[in-house]
mmCIF file of C-alpha atoms in Angstrom:
data_model
loop_
_atom_site.group_PDB
_atom_site.id
_atom_site.type_symbol
_atom_site.label_atom_id
_atom_site.label_comp_id
_atom_site.label_asym_id
_atom_site.label_seq_id
_atom_site.Cartn_x
_atom_site.Cartn_y
_atom_site.Cartn_z
ATOM 1 C CA MET A 49 0.000 0.000 0.000
ATOM 2 C CA LYS A 50 1.351 3.405 -1.008
ATOM 3 C CA ARG A 51 1.440 5.575 2.147
ATOM 4 C CA LEU A 52 2.292 9.268 2.630
ATOM 5 C CA VAL A 53 3.082 10.975 5.919
ATOM 6 C CA ILE A 54 2.434 14.728 5.693
ATOM 7 C CA ILE A 55 4.286 16.745 8.321
ATOM 8 C CA GLY A 56 2.147 19.778 9.134
ATOM 9 C CA ALA A 57 -1.665 19.675 9.384
ATOM 10 C CA SER A 58 -2.558 23.084 7.930
ATOM 11 C CA GLY A 59 -3.976 24.620 4.768
ATOM 12 C CA HIS A 60 -0.756 23.809 2.925
ATOM 13 C CA GLY A 61 -1.063 20.225 4.133
ATOM 14 C CA LYS A 62 -4.616 20.006 2.781
ATOM 15 C CA VAL A 63 -3.424 20.960 -0.703
ATOM 16 C CA ILE A 64 -0.586 18.432 -0.503
ATOM 17 C CA ALA A 65 -3.077 15.737 0.563
ATOM 18 C CA ASP A 66 -5.123 16.397 -2.593
ATOM 19 C CA ILE A 67 -1.981 16.132 -4.717
ATOM 20 C CA ALA A 68 -1.095 12.862 -2.956
ATOM 21 C CA VAL A 69 -4.515 11.392 -3.744
ATOM 22 C CA ARG A 70 -4.072 12.380 -7.400
ATOM 23 C CA ASN A 71 -0.655 10.662 -7.331
ATOM 24 C CA GLY A 72 -2.096 7.336 -6.183
ATOM 25 C CA TYR A 73 -1.378 7.373 -2.445
ATOM 26 C CA GLU A 74 -3.833 4.955 -0.842
ATOM 27 C CA GLU A 75 -3.140 5.921 2.758
ATOM 28 C CA ILE A 76 -2.408 9.440 3.987
ATOM 29 C CA VAL A 77 -1.694 10.481 7.571
ATOM 30 C CA PHE A 78 -0.598 13.745 9.167
ATOM 31 C CA LEU A 79 1.840 14.690 11.917
ATOM 32 C CA ASP A 80 1.468 17.969 13.811
ATOM 33 C CA ASP A 81 2.677 19.337 17.151
ATOM 34 C CA ASN A 82 -0.712 20.919 17.957
ATOM 35 C CA GLU A 83 -2.387 18.117 19.912
ATOM 36 C CA SER A 84 -5.854 19.667 19.488
ATOM 37 C CA ILE A 85 -5.759 18.898 15.736
ATOM 38 C CA LYS A 86 -7.117 15.376 15.206
ATOM 39 C CA GLU A 87 -7.643 15.429 11.427
ATOM 40 C CA CYS A 88 -6.772 17.414 8.327
ATOM 41 C CA ALA A 89 -8.558 17.238 4.960
ATOM 42 C CA GLY A 90 -10.369 14.124 6.189
ATOM 43 C CA PHE A 91 -7.173 12.293 7.166
ATOM 44 C CA LYS A 92 -6.040 11.413 10.699
ATOM 45 C CA VAL A 93 -3.304 13.172 12.622
ATOM 46 C CA VAL A 94 -1.389 10.233 14.102
ATOM 47 C CA GLY A 95 1.410 11.907 16.034
ATOM 48 C CA LYS A 96 3.853 14.792 16.414
ATOM 49 C CA THR A 97 6.541 15.948 14.010
ATOM 50 C CA SER A 98 9.151 14.253 16.200
ATOM 51 C CA ASP A 99 7.518 10.898 15.332
ATOM 52 C CA ALA A 100 8.390 11.224 11.629
ATOM 53 C CA SER A 101 11.434 8.940 11.664
ATOM 54 C CA ARG A 102 9.585 6.032 13.288
ATOM 55 C CA ILE A 103 6.446 6.124 11.126
ATOM 56 C CA SER A 104 6.639 4.198 7.862
ATOM 57 C CA GLY A 105 5.811 5.651 4.468
ATOM 58 C CA ASP A 106 6.964 8.382 2.127
ATOM 59 C CA LYS A 107 7.230 11.763 3.825
ATOM 60 C CA ILE A 108 6.775 15.380 2.804
ATOM 61 C CA ILE A 109 6.942 18.551 4.883
ATOM 62 C CA ALA A 110 3.871 20.789 4.579
ATOM 63 C CA ILE A 111 5.130 23.769 6.560
ATOM 64 C CA GLY A 112 5.280 27.181 4.902
ATOM 65 C CA ASP A 113 8.156 28.567 6.981
ATOM 66 C CA ALA A 114 11.326 27.918 4.954
ATOM 67 C CA LYS A 115 13.625 27.773 8.003
ATOM 68 C CA ILE A 116 11.450 25.128 9.684
ATOM 69 C CA ARG A 117 11.245 23.126 6.435
ATOM 70 C CA GLU A 118 15.022 23.248 6.160
ATOM 71 C CA ARG A 119 15.564 22.093 9.759
ATOM 72 C CA MET A 120 13.113 19.231 9.355
ATOM 73 C CA MET A 121 14.615 18.084 6.067
ATOM 74 C CA HIS A 122 17.930 17.543 7.869
ATOM 75 C CA LYS A 123 16.115 14.949 10.000
ATOM 76 C CA VAL A 124 13.711 13.317 7.540
ATOM 77 C CA LYS A 125 14.159 12.021 3.988
ATOM 78 C CA THR A 126 11.344 13.434 1.869
ATOM 79 C CA VAL A 127 9.729 12.873 -1.516
ATOM 80 C CA SER A 128 8.700 15.475 -4.062
ATOM 81 C CA LEU A 129 5.095 15.749 -5.204
ATOM 82 C CA ILE A 130 3.869 17.169 -8.499
ATOM 83 C CA HIS A 131 0.203 17.771 -9.248
ATOM 84 C CA PRO A 132 -0.785 15.931 -12.441
ATOM 85 C CA ASP A 133 -2.283 19.164 -13.807
ATOM 86 C CA ALA A 134 1.070 20.964 -13.674
ATOM 87 C CA VAL A 135 2.800 21.460 -17.040
ATOM 88 C CA ILE A 136 6.495 20.679 -16.693
ATOM 89 C CA SER A 137 9.110 20.475 -19.438
ATOM 90 C CA ARG A 138 11.013 17.231 -19.867
ATOM 91 C CA ARG A 139 14.175 19.262 -19.113
ATOM 92 C CA VAL A 140 13.380 20.342 -15.551
ATOM 93 C CA GLU A 141 15.191 19.194 -12.413
ATOM 94 C CA ILE A 142 13.187 19.223 -9.174
ATOM 95 C CA GLY A 143 14.883 18.657 -5.825
ATOM 96 C CA GLU A 144 13.885 16.449 -2.925
ATOM 97 C CA GLY A 145 10.944 17.606 -0.833
ATOM 98 C CA THR A 146 9.667 20.124 -3.376
ATOM 99 C CA VAL A 147 5.940 20.361 -4.107
ATOM 100 C CA VAL A 148 4.483 21.658 -7.388
ATOM 101 C CA MET A 149 0.809 22.642 -7.257
ATOM 102 C CA ALA A 150 -1.999 22.520 -9.839
ATOM 103 C CA GLY A 151 -1.859 24.850 -12.824
ATOM 104 C CA THR A 152 1.847 25.504 -12.528
ATOM 105 C CA VAL A 153 3.902 25.857 -15.720
ATOM 106 C CA ILE A 154 7.659 25.193 -15.625
ATOM 107 C CA ASN A 155 9.502 25.513 -18.915
ATOM 108 C CA SER A 156 12.717 24.063 -20.314
ATOM 109 C CA ASP A 157 16.083 23.939 -18.558
ATOM 110 C CA VAL A 158 14.894 25.002 -15.108
ATOM 111 C CA HIS A 159 16.555 23.765 -11.932
ATOM 112 C CA ILE A 160 14.518 23.870 -8.704
ATOM 113 C CA GLY A 161 16.256 23.013 -5.451
ATOM 114 C CA ARG A 162 15.224 21.098 -2.325
ATOM 115 C CA GLY A 163 12.207 21.862 -0.159
ATOM 116 C CA CYS A 164 10.616 24.411 -2.475
ATOM 117 C CA ILE A 165 6.940 25.300 -2.897
ATOM 118 C CA ILE A 166 5.820 26.161 -6.423
ATOM 119 C CA ASN A 167 2.264 27.174 -5.666
ATOM 120 C CA THR A 168 -1.005 27.105 -7.602
ATOM 121 C CA GLY A 169 -0.907 28.762 -11.006
ATOM 122 C CA ALA A 170 2.704 29.951 -10.740
ATOM 123 C CA SER A 171 4.996 29.962 -13.753
ATOM 124 C CA ILE A 172 8.751 29.646 -14.150
ATOM 125 C CA ASP A 173 10.124 30.193 -17.620
ATOM 126 C CA HIS A 174 13.187 28.764 -19.360
ATOM 127 C CA ASP A 175 16.742 28.638 -18.003
ATOM 128 C CA CYS A 176 15.950 29.616 -14.404
ATOM 129 C CA ASN A 177 17.856 28.438 -11.354
ATOM 130 C CA LEU A 178 15.932 28.405 -8.075
ATOM 131 C CA GLY A 179 17.851 27.546 -4.918
ATOM 132 C CA ASN A 180 16.589 25.582 -1.917
ATOM 133 C CA PHE A 181 13.554 26.337 0.295
ATOM 134 C CA ILE A 182 12.076 28.938 -2.059
ATOM 135 C CA HIS A 183 8.340 29.664 -2.179
ATOM 136 C CA VAL A 184 6.891 30.900 -5.458
ATOM 137 C CA SER A 185 3.396 31.891 -4.326
ATOM 138 C CA VAL A 186 0.014 31.569 -6.017
ATOM 139 C CA GLY A 187 -0.039 33.200 -9.443
ATOM 140 C CA ALA A 188 3.538 34.504 -9.273
ATOM 141 C CA HIS A 189 5.589 34.555 -12.465
ATOM 142 C CA VAL A 190 9.331 34.170 -12.940
ATOM 143 C CA ALA A 191 10.468 35.107 -16.467
ATOM 144 C CA GLY A 192 13.336 33.408 -18.276
ATOM 145 C CA THR A 193 16.974 33.219 -17.210
ATOM 146 C CA CYS A 194 16.478 34.239 -13.571
ATOM 147 C CA SER A 195 18.422 33.088 -10.534
ATOM 148 C CA ILE A 196 16.774 33.106 -7.099
ATOM 149 C CA GLY A 197 18.708 32.488 -3.888
ATOM 150 C CA ASN A 198 17.894 30.069 -1.076
ATOM 151 C CA GLY A 199 14.985 30.850 1.229
ATOM 152 C CA THR A 200 13.479 33.619 -0.890
ATOM 153 C CA TRP A 201 9.712 34.077 -0.830
ATOM 154 C CA ILE A 202 7.964 35.470 -3.907
ATOM 155 C CA GLY A 203 4.515 36.798 -2.985
ATOM 156 C CA ALA A 204 1.190 36.083 -4.670
ATOM 157 C CA GLY A 205 0.922 37.615 -8.107
ATOM 158 C CA ALA A 206 4.473 38.984 -8.116
ATOM 159 C CA THR A 207 6.411 39.148 -11.380
ATOM 160 C CA ILE A 208 10.155 38.687 -11.752
ATOM 161 C CA SER A 209 11.311 40.111 -15.092
ATOM 162 C CA ASN A 210 13.752 38.164 -17.281
ATOM 163 C CA ASN A 211 17.511 38.010 -16.596
ATOM 164 C CA ILE A 212 17.107 38.941 -12.910
ATOM 165 C CA ASN A 213 19.217 37.692 -9.989
ATOM 166 C CA ILE A 214 17.731 37.762 -6.480
ATOM 167 C CA CYS A 215 19.946 37.045 -3.464
ATOM 168 C CA ALA A 216 19.032 34.576 -0.716
ATOM 169 C CA ASP A 217 16.484 35.206 2.057
ATOM 170 C CA CYS A 218 14.479 37.980 0.390
ATOM 171 C CA MET A 219 10.745 38.602 0.524
ATOM 172 C CA ILE A 220 9.100 39.884 -2.632
ATOM 173 C CA GLY A 221 5.692 41.368 -1.798
ATOM 174 C CA ALA A 222 2.400 40.345 -3.365
ATOM 175 C CA GLY A 223 1.943 41.991 -6.757
ATOM 176 C CA ALA A 224 5.468 43.406 -6.837
ATOM 177 C CA VAL A 225 7.319 43.670 -10.143
ATOM 178 C CA VAL A 226 11.073 43.075 -9.955
ATOM 179 C CA ILE A 227 12.918 44.709 -12.872
ATOM 180 C CA LYS A 228 16.468 44.917 -11.495
ATOM 181 C CA ASN A 229 18.817 42.590 -9.622
ATOM 182 C CA ILE A 230 18.367 42.339 -5.861
ATOM 183 C CA LYS A 231 21.707 42.045 -4.054
ATOM 184 C CA ASN A 232 20.721 42.823 -0.447
ATOM 185 C CA ILE A 233 18.496 40.817 1.881
ATOM 186 C CA GLY A 234 15.210 42.570 2.592
ATOM 187 C CA ILE A 235 11.546 43.027 1.808
ATOM 188 C CA TYR A 236 10.794 44.391 -1.650
ATOM 189 C CA ILE A 237 7.374 45.802 -2.578
ATOM 190 C CA GLY A 238 5.738 47.870 -5.289
ATOM 191 C CA VAL A 239 5.889 48.452 -9.024
ATOM 192 C CA PRO A 240 8.761 48.542 -9.670
ATOM 193 C CA ALA A 241 9.839 46.701 -6.532
ATOM 194 C CA GLU A 242 11.914 48.705 -4.055
ATOM 195 C CA LYS A 243 13.325 47.804 -0.648
ATOM 196 C CA LYS A 244 10.906 48.590 2.153
#
């Protein structure tokens, strides 16, 4: 029986559970440190996050915070999950523990690192390099030949213009439009995006 253990019983976990069902998982369980949560998306919460190594099955971390995802991935081997309604080029590399949601488009010669979230309806065009633990939010668009550093969060509906480099650990606000390289850690908002 194909079994998936989802670490984190939240809204993100619910979406991952739906992707797991579409990928043929016959049994799905959750782990969460909030003992008041008994189920998520109709599936049982069977223990805490610390139980992950002793529970059998494939595992994925459904926690939005990149730093927590990174810490947990040092302790637990994870799988990647791709929604069957995502459109992904044959020439895309996707790292361990990354999840790709419905309606996503990822074009040729893209590398996506470990523990990333490529959320619903996002797009990543050709020749991009995304580091580890990046979140490309709902409806965000990354144009061709971009490089995005580890731990960066790209807000809902944001646009990264082509040939842009963004350093690690940045936050790009919802709806922002990035038209020049970002070399300093910070929060960037607006059109065009500027450091807050």
